[in-house]
CSV table of C-alpha atoms in Angstrom, one decimal:
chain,number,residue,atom,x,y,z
A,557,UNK,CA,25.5,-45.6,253.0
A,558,UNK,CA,27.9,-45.5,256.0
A,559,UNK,CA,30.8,-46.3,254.0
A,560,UNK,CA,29.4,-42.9,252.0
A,561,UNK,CA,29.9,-40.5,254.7
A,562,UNK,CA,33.4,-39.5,255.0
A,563,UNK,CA,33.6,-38.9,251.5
A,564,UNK,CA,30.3,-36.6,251.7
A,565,UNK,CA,32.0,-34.8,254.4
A,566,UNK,CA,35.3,-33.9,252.9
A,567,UNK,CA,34.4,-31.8,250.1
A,568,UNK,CA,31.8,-29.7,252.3
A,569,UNK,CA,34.8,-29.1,254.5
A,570,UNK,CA,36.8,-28.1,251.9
A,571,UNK,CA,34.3,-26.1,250.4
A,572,UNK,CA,33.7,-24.5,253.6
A,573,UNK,CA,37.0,-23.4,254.6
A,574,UNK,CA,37.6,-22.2,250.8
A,575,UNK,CA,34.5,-20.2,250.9
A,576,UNK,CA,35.1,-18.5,254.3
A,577,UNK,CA,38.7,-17.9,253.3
A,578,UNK,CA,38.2,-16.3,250.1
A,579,UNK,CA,35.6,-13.4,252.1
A,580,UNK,CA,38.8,-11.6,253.0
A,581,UNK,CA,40.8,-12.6,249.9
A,582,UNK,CA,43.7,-13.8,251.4
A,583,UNK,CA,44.0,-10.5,253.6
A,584,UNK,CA,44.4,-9.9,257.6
A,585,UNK,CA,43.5,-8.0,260.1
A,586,UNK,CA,46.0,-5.1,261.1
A,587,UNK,CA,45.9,-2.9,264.7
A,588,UNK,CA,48.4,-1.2,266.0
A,589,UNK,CA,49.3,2.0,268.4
A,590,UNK,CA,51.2,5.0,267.5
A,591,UNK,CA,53.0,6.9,270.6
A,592,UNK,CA,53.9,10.1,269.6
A,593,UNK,CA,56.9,12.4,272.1
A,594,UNK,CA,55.3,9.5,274.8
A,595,UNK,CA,51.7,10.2,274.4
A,596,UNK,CA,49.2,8.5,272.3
A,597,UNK,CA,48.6,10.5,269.1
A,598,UNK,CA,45.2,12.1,269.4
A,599,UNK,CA,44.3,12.5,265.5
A,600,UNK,CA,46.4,11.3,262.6
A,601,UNK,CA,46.5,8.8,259.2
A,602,UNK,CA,48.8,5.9,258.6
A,603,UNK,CA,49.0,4.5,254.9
A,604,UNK,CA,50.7,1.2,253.7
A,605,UNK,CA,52.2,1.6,250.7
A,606,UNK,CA,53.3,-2.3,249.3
A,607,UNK,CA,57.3,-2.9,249.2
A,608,UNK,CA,57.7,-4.1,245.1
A,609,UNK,CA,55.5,-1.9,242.8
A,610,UNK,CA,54.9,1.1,245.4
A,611,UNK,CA,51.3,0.9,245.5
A,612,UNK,CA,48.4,2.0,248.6
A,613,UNK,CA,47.6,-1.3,249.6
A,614,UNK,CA,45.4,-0.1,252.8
A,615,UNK,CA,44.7,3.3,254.8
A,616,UNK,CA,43.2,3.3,258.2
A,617,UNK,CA,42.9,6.5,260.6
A,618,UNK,CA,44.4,7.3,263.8
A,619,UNK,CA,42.5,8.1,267.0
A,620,UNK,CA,43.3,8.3,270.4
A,621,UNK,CA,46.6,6.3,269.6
A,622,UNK,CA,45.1,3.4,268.2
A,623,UNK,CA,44.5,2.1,264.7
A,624,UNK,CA,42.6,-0.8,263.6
A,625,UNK,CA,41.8,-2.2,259.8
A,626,UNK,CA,39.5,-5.4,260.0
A,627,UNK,CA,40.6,-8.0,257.3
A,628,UNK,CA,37.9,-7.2,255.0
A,629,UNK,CA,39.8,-3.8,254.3
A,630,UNK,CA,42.8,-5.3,255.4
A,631,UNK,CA,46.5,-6.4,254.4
A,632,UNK,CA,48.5,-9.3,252.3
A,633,UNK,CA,50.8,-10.6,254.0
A,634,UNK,CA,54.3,-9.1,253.2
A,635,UNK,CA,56.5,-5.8,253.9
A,636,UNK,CA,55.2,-2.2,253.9
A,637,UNK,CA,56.1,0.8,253.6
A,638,UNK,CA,54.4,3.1,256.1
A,639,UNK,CA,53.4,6.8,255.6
A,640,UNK,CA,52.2,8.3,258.8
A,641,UNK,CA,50.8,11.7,258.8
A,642,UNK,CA,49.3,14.3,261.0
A,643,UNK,CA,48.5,17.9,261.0
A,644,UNK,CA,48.9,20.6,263.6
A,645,UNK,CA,45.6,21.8,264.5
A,646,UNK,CA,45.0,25.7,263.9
A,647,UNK,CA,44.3,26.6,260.3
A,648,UNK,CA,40.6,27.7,261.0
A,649,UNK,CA,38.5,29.4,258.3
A,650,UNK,CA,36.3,32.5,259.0
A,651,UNK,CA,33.5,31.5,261.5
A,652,UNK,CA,29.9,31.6,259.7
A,653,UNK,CA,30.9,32.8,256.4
A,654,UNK,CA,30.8,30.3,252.8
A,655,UNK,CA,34.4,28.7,252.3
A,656,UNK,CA,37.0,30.8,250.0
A,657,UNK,CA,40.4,30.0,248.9
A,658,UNK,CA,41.8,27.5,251.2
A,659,UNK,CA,45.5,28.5,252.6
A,660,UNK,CA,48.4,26.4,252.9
A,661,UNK,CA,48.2,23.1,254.4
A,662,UNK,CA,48.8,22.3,258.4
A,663,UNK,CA,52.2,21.9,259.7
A,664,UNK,CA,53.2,18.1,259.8
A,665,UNK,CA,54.4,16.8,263.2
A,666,UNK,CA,55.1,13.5,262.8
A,667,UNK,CA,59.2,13.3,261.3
A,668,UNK,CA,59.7,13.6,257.7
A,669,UNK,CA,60.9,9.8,257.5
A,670,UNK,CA,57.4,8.6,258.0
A,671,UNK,CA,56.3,11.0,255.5
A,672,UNK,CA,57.7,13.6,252.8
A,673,UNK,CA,60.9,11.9,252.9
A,674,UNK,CA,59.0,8.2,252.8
A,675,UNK,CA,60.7,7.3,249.5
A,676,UNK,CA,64.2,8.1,250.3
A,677,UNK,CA,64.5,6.8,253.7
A,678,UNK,CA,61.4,4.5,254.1
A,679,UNK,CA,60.3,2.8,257.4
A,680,UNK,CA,59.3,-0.6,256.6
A,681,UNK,CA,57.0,-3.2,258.2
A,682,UNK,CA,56.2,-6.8,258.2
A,683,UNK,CA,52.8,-8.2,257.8
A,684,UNK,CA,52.5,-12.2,258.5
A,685,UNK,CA,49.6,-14.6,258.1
A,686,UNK,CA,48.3,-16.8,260.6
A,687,UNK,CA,48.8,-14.5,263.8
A,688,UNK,CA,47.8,-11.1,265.4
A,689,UNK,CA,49.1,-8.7,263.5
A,690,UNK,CA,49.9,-5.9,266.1
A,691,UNK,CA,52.6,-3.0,264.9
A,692,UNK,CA,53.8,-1.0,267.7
A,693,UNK,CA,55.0,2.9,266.5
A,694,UNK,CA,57.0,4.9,269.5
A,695,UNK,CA,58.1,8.6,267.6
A,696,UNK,CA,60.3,10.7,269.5
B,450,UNK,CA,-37.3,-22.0,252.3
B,451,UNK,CA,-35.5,-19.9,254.6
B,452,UNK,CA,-31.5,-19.8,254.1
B,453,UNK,CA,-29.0,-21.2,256.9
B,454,UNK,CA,-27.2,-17.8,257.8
B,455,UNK,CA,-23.4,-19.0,258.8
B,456,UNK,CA,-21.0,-16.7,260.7
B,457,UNK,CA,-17.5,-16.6,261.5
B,458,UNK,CA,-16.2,-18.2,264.8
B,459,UNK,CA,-14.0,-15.9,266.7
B,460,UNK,CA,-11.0,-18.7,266.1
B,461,UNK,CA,-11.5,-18.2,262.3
B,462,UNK,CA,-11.6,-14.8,262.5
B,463,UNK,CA,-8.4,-14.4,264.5
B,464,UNK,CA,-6.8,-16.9,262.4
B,465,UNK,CA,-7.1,-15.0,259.5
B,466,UNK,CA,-6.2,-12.0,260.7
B,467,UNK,CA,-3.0,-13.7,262.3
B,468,UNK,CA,-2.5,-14.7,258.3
B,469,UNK,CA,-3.1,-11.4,257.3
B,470,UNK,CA,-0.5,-10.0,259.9
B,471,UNK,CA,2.2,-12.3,258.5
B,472,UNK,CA,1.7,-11.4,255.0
B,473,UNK,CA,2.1,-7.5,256.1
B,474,UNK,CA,5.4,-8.3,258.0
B,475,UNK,CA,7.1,-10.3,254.9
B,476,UNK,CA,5.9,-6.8,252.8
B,477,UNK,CA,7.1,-4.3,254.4
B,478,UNK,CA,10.8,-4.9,254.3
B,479,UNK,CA,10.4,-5.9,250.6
B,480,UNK,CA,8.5,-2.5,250.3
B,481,UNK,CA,11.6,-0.9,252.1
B,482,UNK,CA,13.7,-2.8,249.5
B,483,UNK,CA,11.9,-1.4,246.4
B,484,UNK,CA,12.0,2.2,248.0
B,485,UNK,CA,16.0,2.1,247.9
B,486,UNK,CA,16.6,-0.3,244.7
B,487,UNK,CA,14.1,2.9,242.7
B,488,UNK,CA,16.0,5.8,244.3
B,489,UNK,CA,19.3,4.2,243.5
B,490,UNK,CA,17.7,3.9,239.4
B,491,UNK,CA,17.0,7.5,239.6
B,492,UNK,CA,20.9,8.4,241.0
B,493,UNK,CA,21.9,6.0,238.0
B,494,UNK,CA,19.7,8.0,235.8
B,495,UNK,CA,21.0,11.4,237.1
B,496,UNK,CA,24.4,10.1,235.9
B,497,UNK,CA,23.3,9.2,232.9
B,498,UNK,CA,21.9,12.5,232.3
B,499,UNK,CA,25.1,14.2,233.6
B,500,UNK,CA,27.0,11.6,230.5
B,501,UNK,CA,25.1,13.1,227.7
B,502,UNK,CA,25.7,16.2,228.9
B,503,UNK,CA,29.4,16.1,229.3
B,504,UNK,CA,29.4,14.6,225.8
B,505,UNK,CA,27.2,17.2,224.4
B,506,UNK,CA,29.8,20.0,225.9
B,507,UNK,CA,32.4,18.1,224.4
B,508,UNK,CA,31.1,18.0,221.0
B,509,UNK,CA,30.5,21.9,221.0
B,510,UNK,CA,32.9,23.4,222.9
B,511,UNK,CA,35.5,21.0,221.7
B,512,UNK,CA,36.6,20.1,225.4
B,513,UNK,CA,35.6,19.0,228.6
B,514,UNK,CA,34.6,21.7,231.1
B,515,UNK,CA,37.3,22.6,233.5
B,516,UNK,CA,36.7,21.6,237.6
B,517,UNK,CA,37.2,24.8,238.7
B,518,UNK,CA,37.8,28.2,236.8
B,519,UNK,CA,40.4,30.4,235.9
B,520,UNK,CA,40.5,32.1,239.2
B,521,UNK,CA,40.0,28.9,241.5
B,522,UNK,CA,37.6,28.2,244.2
B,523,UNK,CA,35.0,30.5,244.0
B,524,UNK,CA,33.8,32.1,240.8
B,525,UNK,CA,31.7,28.8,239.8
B,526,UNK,CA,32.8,25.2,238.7
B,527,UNK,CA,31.6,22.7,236.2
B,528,UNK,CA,28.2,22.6,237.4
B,529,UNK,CA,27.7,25.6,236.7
B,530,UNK,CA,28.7,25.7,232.8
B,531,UNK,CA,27.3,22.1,232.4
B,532,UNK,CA,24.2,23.8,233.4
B,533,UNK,CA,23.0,24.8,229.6
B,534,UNK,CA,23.3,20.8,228.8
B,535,UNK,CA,21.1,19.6,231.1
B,536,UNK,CA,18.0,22.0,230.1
B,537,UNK,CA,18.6,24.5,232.8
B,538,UNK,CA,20.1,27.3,230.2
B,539,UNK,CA,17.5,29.4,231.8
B,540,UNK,CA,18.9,29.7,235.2
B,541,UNK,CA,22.9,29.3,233.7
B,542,UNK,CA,22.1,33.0,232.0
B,543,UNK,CA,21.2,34.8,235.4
B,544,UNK,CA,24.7,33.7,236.9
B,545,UNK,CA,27.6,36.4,236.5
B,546,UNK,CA,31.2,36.4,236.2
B,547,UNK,CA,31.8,32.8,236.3
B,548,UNK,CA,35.8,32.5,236.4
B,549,UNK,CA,36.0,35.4,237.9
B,550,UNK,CA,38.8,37.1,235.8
B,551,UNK,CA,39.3,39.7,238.0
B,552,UNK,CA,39.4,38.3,241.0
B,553,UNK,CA,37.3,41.2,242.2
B,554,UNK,CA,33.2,40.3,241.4
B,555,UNK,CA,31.0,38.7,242.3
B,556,UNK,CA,31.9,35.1,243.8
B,557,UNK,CA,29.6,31.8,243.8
B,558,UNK,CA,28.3,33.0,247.3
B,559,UNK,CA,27.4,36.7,246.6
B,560,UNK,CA,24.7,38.2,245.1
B,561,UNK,CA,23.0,38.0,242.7
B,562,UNK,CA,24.6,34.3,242.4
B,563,UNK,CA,22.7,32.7,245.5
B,564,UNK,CA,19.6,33.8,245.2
B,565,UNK,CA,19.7,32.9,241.1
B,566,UNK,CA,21.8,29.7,241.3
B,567,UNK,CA,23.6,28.2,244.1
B,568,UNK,CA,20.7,28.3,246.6
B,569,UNK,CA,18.7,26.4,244.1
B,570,UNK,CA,18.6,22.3,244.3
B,571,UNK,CA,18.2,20.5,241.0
B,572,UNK,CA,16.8,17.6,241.4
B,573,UNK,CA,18.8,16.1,238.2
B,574,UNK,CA,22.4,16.5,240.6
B,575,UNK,CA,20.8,14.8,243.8
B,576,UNK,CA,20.6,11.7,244.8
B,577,UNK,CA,17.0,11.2,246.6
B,578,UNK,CA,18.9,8.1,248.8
B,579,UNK,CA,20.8,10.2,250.6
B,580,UNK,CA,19.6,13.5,252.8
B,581,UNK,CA,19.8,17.1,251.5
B,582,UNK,CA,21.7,19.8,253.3
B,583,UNK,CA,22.6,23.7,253.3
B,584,UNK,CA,25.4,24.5,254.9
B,585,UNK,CA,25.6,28.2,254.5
B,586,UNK,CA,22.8,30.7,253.8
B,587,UNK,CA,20.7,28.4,251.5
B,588,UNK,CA,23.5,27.6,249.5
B,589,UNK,CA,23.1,24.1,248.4
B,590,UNK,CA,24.7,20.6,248.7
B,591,UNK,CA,24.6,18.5,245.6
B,592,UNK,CA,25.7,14.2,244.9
B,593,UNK,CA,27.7,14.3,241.7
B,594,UNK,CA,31.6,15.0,241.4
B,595,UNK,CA,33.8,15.2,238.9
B,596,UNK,CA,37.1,12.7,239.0
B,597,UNK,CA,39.9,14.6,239.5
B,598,UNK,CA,42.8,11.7,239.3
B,599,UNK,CA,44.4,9.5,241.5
B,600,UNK,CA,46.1,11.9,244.0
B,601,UNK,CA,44.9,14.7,246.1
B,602,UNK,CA,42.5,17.9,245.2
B,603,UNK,CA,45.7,19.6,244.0
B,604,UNK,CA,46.0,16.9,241.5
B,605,UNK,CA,49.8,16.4,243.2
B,606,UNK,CA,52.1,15.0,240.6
B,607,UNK,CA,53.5,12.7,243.0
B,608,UNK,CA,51.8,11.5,246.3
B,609,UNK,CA,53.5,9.2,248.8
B,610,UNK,CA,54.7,7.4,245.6
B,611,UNK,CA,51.4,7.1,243.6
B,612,UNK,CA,52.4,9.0,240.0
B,613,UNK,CA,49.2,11.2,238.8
B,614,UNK,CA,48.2,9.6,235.7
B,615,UNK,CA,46.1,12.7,234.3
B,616,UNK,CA,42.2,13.3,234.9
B,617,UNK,CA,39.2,14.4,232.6
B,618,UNK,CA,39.1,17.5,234.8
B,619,UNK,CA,41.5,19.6,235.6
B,620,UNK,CA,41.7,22.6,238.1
B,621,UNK,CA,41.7,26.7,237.3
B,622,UNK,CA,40.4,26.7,233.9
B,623,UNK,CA,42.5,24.3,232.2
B,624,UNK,CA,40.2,21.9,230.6
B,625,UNK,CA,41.3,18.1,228.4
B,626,UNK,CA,38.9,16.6,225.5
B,627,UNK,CA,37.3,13.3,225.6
B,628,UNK,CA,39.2,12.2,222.4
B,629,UNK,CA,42.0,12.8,224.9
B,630,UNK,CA,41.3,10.0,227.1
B,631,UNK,CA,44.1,7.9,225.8
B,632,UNK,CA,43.3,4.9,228.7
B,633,UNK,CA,40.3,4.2,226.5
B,634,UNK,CA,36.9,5.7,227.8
B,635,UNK,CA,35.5,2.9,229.3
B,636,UNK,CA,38.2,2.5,231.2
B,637,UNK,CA,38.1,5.8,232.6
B,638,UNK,CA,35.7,7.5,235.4
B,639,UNK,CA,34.1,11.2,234.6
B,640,UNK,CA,31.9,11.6,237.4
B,641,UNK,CA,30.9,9.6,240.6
B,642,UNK,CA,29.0,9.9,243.4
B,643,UNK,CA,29.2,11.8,246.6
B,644,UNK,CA,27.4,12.2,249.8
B,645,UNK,CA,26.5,15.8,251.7
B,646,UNK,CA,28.0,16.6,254.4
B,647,UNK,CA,25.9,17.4,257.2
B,648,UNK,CA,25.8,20.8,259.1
B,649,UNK,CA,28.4,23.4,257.7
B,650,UNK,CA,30.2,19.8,256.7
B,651,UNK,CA,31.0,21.0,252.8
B,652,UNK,CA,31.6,17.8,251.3
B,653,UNK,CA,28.9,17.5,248.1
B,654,UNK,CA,29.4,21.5,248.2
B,655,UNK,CA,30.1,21.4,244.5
B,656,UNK,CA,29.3,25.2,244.0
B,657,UNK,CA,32.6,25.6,245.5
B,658,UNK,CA,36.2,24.1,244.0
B,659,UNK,CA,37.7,21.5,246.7
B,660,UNK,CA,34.1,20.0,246.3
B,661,UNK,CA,33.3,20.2,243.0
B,662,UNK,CA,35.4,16.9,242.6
B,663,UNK,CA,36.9,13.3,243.8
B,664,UNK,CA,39.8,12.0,244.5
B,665,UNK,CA,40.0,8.2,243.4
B,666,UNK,CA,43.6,8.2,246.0
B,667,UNK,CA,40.8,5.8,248.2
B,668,UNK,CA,38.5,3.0,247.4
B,669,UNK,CA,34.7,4.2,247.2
B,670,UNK,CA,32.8,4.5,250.8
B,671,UNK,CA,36.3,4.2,252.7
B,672,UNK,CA,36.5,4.5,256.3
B,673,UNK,CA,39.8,6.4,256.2
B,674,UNK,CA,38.5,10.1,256.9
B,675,UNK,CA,38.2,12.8,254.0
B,676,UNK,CA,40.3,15.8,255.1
B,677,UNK,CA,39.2,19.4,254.7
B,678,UNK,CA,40.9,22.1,254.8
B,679,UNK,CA,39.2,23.6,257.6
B,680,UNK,CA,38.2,21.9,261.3
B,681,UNK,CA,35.2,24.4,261.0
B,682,UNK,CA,33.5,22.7,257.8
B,683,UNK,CA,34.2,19.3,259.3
B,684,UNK,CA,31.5,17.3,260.4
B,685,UNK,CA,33.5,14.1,261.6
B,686,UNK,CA,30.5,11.2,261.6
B,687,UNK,CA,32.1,8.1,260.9
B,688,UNK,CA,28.7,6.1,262.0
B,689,UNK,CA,26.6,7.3,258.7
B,690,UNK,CA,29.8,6.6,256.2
B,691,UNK,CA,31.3,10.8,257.0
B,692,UNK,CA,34.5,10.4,258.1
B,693,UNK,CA,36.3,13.5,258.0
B,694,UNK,CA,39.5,15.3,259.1
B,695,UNK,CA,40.3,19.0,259.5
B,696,UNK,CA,44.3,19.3,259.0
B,697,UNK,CA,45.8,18.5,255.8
B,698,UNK,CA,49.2,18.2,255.8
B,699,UNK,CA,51.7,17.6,252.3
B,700,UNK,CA,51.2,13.6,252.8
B,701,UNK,CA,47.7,13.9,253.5
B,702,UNK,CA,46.8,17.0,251.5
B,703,UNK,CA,42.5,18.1,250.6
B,704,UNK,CA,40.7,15.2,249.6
B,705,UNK,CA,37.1,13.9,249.1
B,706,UNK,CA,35.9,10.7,248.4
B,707,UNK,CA,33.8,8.9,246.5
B,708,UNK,CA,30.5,7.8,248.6
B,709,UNK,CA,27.4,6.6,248.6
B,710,UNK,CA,24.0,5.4,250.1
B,711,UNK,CA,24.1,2.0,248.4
B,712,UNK,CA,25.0,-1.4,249.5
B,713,UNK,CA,28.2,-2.6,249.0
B,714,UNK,CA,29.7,0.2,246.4
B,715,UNK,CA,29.4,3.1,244.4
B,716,UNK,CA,27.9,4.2,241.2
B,717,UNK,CA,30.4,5.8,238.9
B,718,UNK,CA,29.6,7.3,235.0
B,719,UNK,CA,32.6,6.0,232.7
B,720,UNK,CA,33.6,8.3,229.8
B,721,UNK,CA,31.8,6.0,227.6
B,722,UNK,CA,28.5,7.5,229.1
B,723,UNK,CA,28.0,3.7,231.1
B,724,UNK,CA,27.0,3.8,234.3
B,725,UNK,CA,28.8,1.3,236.6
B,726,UNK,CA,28.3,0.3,240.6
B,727,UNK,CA,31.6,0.4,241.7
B,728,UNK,CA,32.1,-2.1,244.6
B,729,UNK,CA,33.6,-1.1,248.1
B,730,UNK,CA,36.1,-4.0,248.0
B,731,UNK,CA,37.7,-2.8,244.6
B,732,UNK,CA,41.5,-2.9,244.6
B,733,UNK,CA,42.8,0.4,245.4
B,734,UNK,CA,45.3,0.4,242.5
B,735,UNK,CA,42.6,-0.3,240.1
B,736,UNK,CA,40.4,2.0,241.3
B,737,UNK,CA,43.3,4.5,241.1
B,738,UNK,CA,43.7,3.1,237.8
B,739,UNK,CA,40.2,4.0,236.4
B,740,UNK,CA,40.5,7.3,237.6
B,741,UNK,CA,43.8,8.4,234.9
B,742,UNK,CA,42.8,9.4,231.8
B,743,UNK,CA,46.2,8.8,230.3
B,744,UNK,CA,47.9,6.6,232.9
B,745,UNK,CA,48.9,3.4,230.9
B,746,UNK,CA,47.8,0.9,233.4
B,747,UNK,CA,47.1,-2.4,231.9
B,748,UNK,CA,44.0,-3.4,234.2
B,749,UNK,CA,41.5,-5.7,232.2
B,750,UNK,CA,38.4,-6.1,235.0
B,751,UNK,CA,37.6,-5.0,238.3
């Protein structure tokens, strides 16, 4: 029976770490802070677009400067591209009255690299396994 | 012979009752259970509904109906002609000028369209697990969307990158076919759930166009905020699944989400009439994927 246990223990292991692994499916958790003309950016949305086939991997919002995806809705390790958008605040509709045509959409103030002009002149971004994944943004 | 009468010791008697209370505390959560596993059968049920009835347009009108109509925003959507298909003809008849050709009458929020229609709640386009709202004037909030693609509310043919793949509804009149649906049908969303915004919050305001559809751009039940196009109709509450933003901008243009009440995902009717729960943790290109009608992605299971 003693001779027994080591080899009871192993696959339990195994199937532990396997099965608490495979919760995030492979993915990490991403944070970050966005600094926009030296203050923290009060409201805004950063996207991560993966490197080869172009596709929204992950989308988290902005608040306060800070953004944080927990791994469960979080990233593969590998490069991004990163889309970072926010609006000027202002376009109000009429106070107390049922929504009509909406007008054009808010003026963008982040630069147009980290967003209209994304595909030509992308800002990329690594994303590594095994350690904290913090990405720092400073925008002039 | 006179009978031995036998009563209960007080230790019996709180004994039992201590049995009783145990019983009552394993029930009630299981009763809680129930509530929410039947109202999510009758959302299931109301999209069921909404299938047939999007099939039965189909087969007479020869097309889909459109999102929005001719004019836009404000002269009625899809629920409104979709109305006649789910036994409601009655109340479709009193509404006027729906696509508003003229730009000029009556819109969905002016008489005699609220009183006669859009203040009115049918029960068939709500979803009893989540809470009913008005934002303005007894104008109603509703759970059921059409999909309108994988990019914005504009249905942008290009957004950050991801291609619009076509949708079963289209904006401003313009209307596509079931036949159409060359991504196969089962393989394709028509309608999915959405929750009402709270306040003068106009998400599930599907009287109105930006509402009256999803964008499949985010997984289902996302935490990344929906963005209105006004701060006014935005109700940010992040804490009961509302996350919202008042300030599109071109790389983050109108959008609403799919969302729900339900554990872990969101019920979706597929253009084979099927109704599917959708989970939160779908891949976002395949979810973006179910949502073209014609977008050639090669996705076998999600």
């Amino acid at each position: 029976m003693k001779a027994l246990r080591p080899s009871l223990l192993l696959p339990l292991c195994l199937g532990l770490a396997l099965g608490c692994s495979g919760s995030s499916d492979g993915r990490v958790a991403v944070s970050g802070t966005v600094v926009f003309k030296n203050n923290p950016l009060d409201q805004g949305t950063i996207q991560f677009f993966t490197k080869e086939n172009n596709e929204l991997a992950a989308a988290a919002s902005i608040s306060e400067g800070k953004f944080h995806l927990p791994a469960a809705q979080g990233l593969k390790p590998g490069t991004y591209r990163i889309v970072l958008s926010s609006g000027e605040p202002g376009t109000k509709a009429p106070e107390d009255a049922a929504p009509g045509e909406t007008g054009p959409p808010a003026k963008e103030r982040i630069p147009k690299e980290y967003n209209v002009d994304s595909l030509k002149k992308p800002v990329y971004r690594d994303v590594v396994a095994g350690q904290k994944n913090q990405l720092e943004f400073n925008i002039p | 012979m006179r009978k031995v009468r036998h009563g209960f010791t007080l230790i019996e008697l709180l004994v039992v009752i201590a049995i009783i209370a145990i019983l009552i505390g394993l029930l009630l959560p299981a009763v809680q259970k129930v509530r929410e596993a039947a109202a999510r059968m009758k959302c299931s049920n109301n999209l069921k509904q909404l299938g047939l009835a999007f099939h039965n347009y189909n087969d007479s009108q020869n097309r889909l109906p459109p999102a929005t109509g001719p004019s836009g925003c404000c002269w009625g959507t899809w629920q409104v002609v979709i109305l006649p298909y789910i036994e409601q003809d009655n109340v479709f008849k009193l509404y006027v000028n729906w696509g508003g050709n003229d730009r000029t009458g009556p819109r969905y929020s002016g008489s005699p369209n609220t009183i006669n229609v859009c203040n009115k709640r049918f029960n068939i386009l709500t979803c009893p697990s989540d809470t009913p709202n008005t934002p303005f004037g007894g104008l109603t909030n509703h759970n059921y969307a059409v999909n309108l693609g994988n990019t914005g509310y504009g249905q942008q043919s290009v957004l950050n990158g991801v291609r619009f793949g076509g949708a079963p509804f289209l904006l401003n009149g313009k209307s596509t076919t079931i036949q159409g649906i060359s991504d196969g049908t089962s393989n394709t969303m028509l309608a999915a759930e959405v929750l009402q915004g709270q306040g003068r919050d106009l998400r599930g305001f599907t009287w109105w166009g930006d509402a009256s559809g999803f964008s499949a751009y985010l997984p289902p039940n996302t935490t990344t905020p929906d963005v209105i196009y006004s701060t006014y109709y935005c109700n940010n509450q992040p804490q009961i699944n509302l996350p919202c933003i008042g300030t599109p901008t071109a790389s983050n243009p109108s959008r609403m989400s799919a969302r729900s009440r339900h554990t872990g995902g969101v019920q979706v009717l597929f253009g084979d009439g099927g109704v599917r729960l959708v989970p939160n943790s779908i891949n976002i290109a395949v979810w973006q994927a179910l949502s073209t009608s014609m977008g050639g992605e090669s996705y076998t299971s999600y």
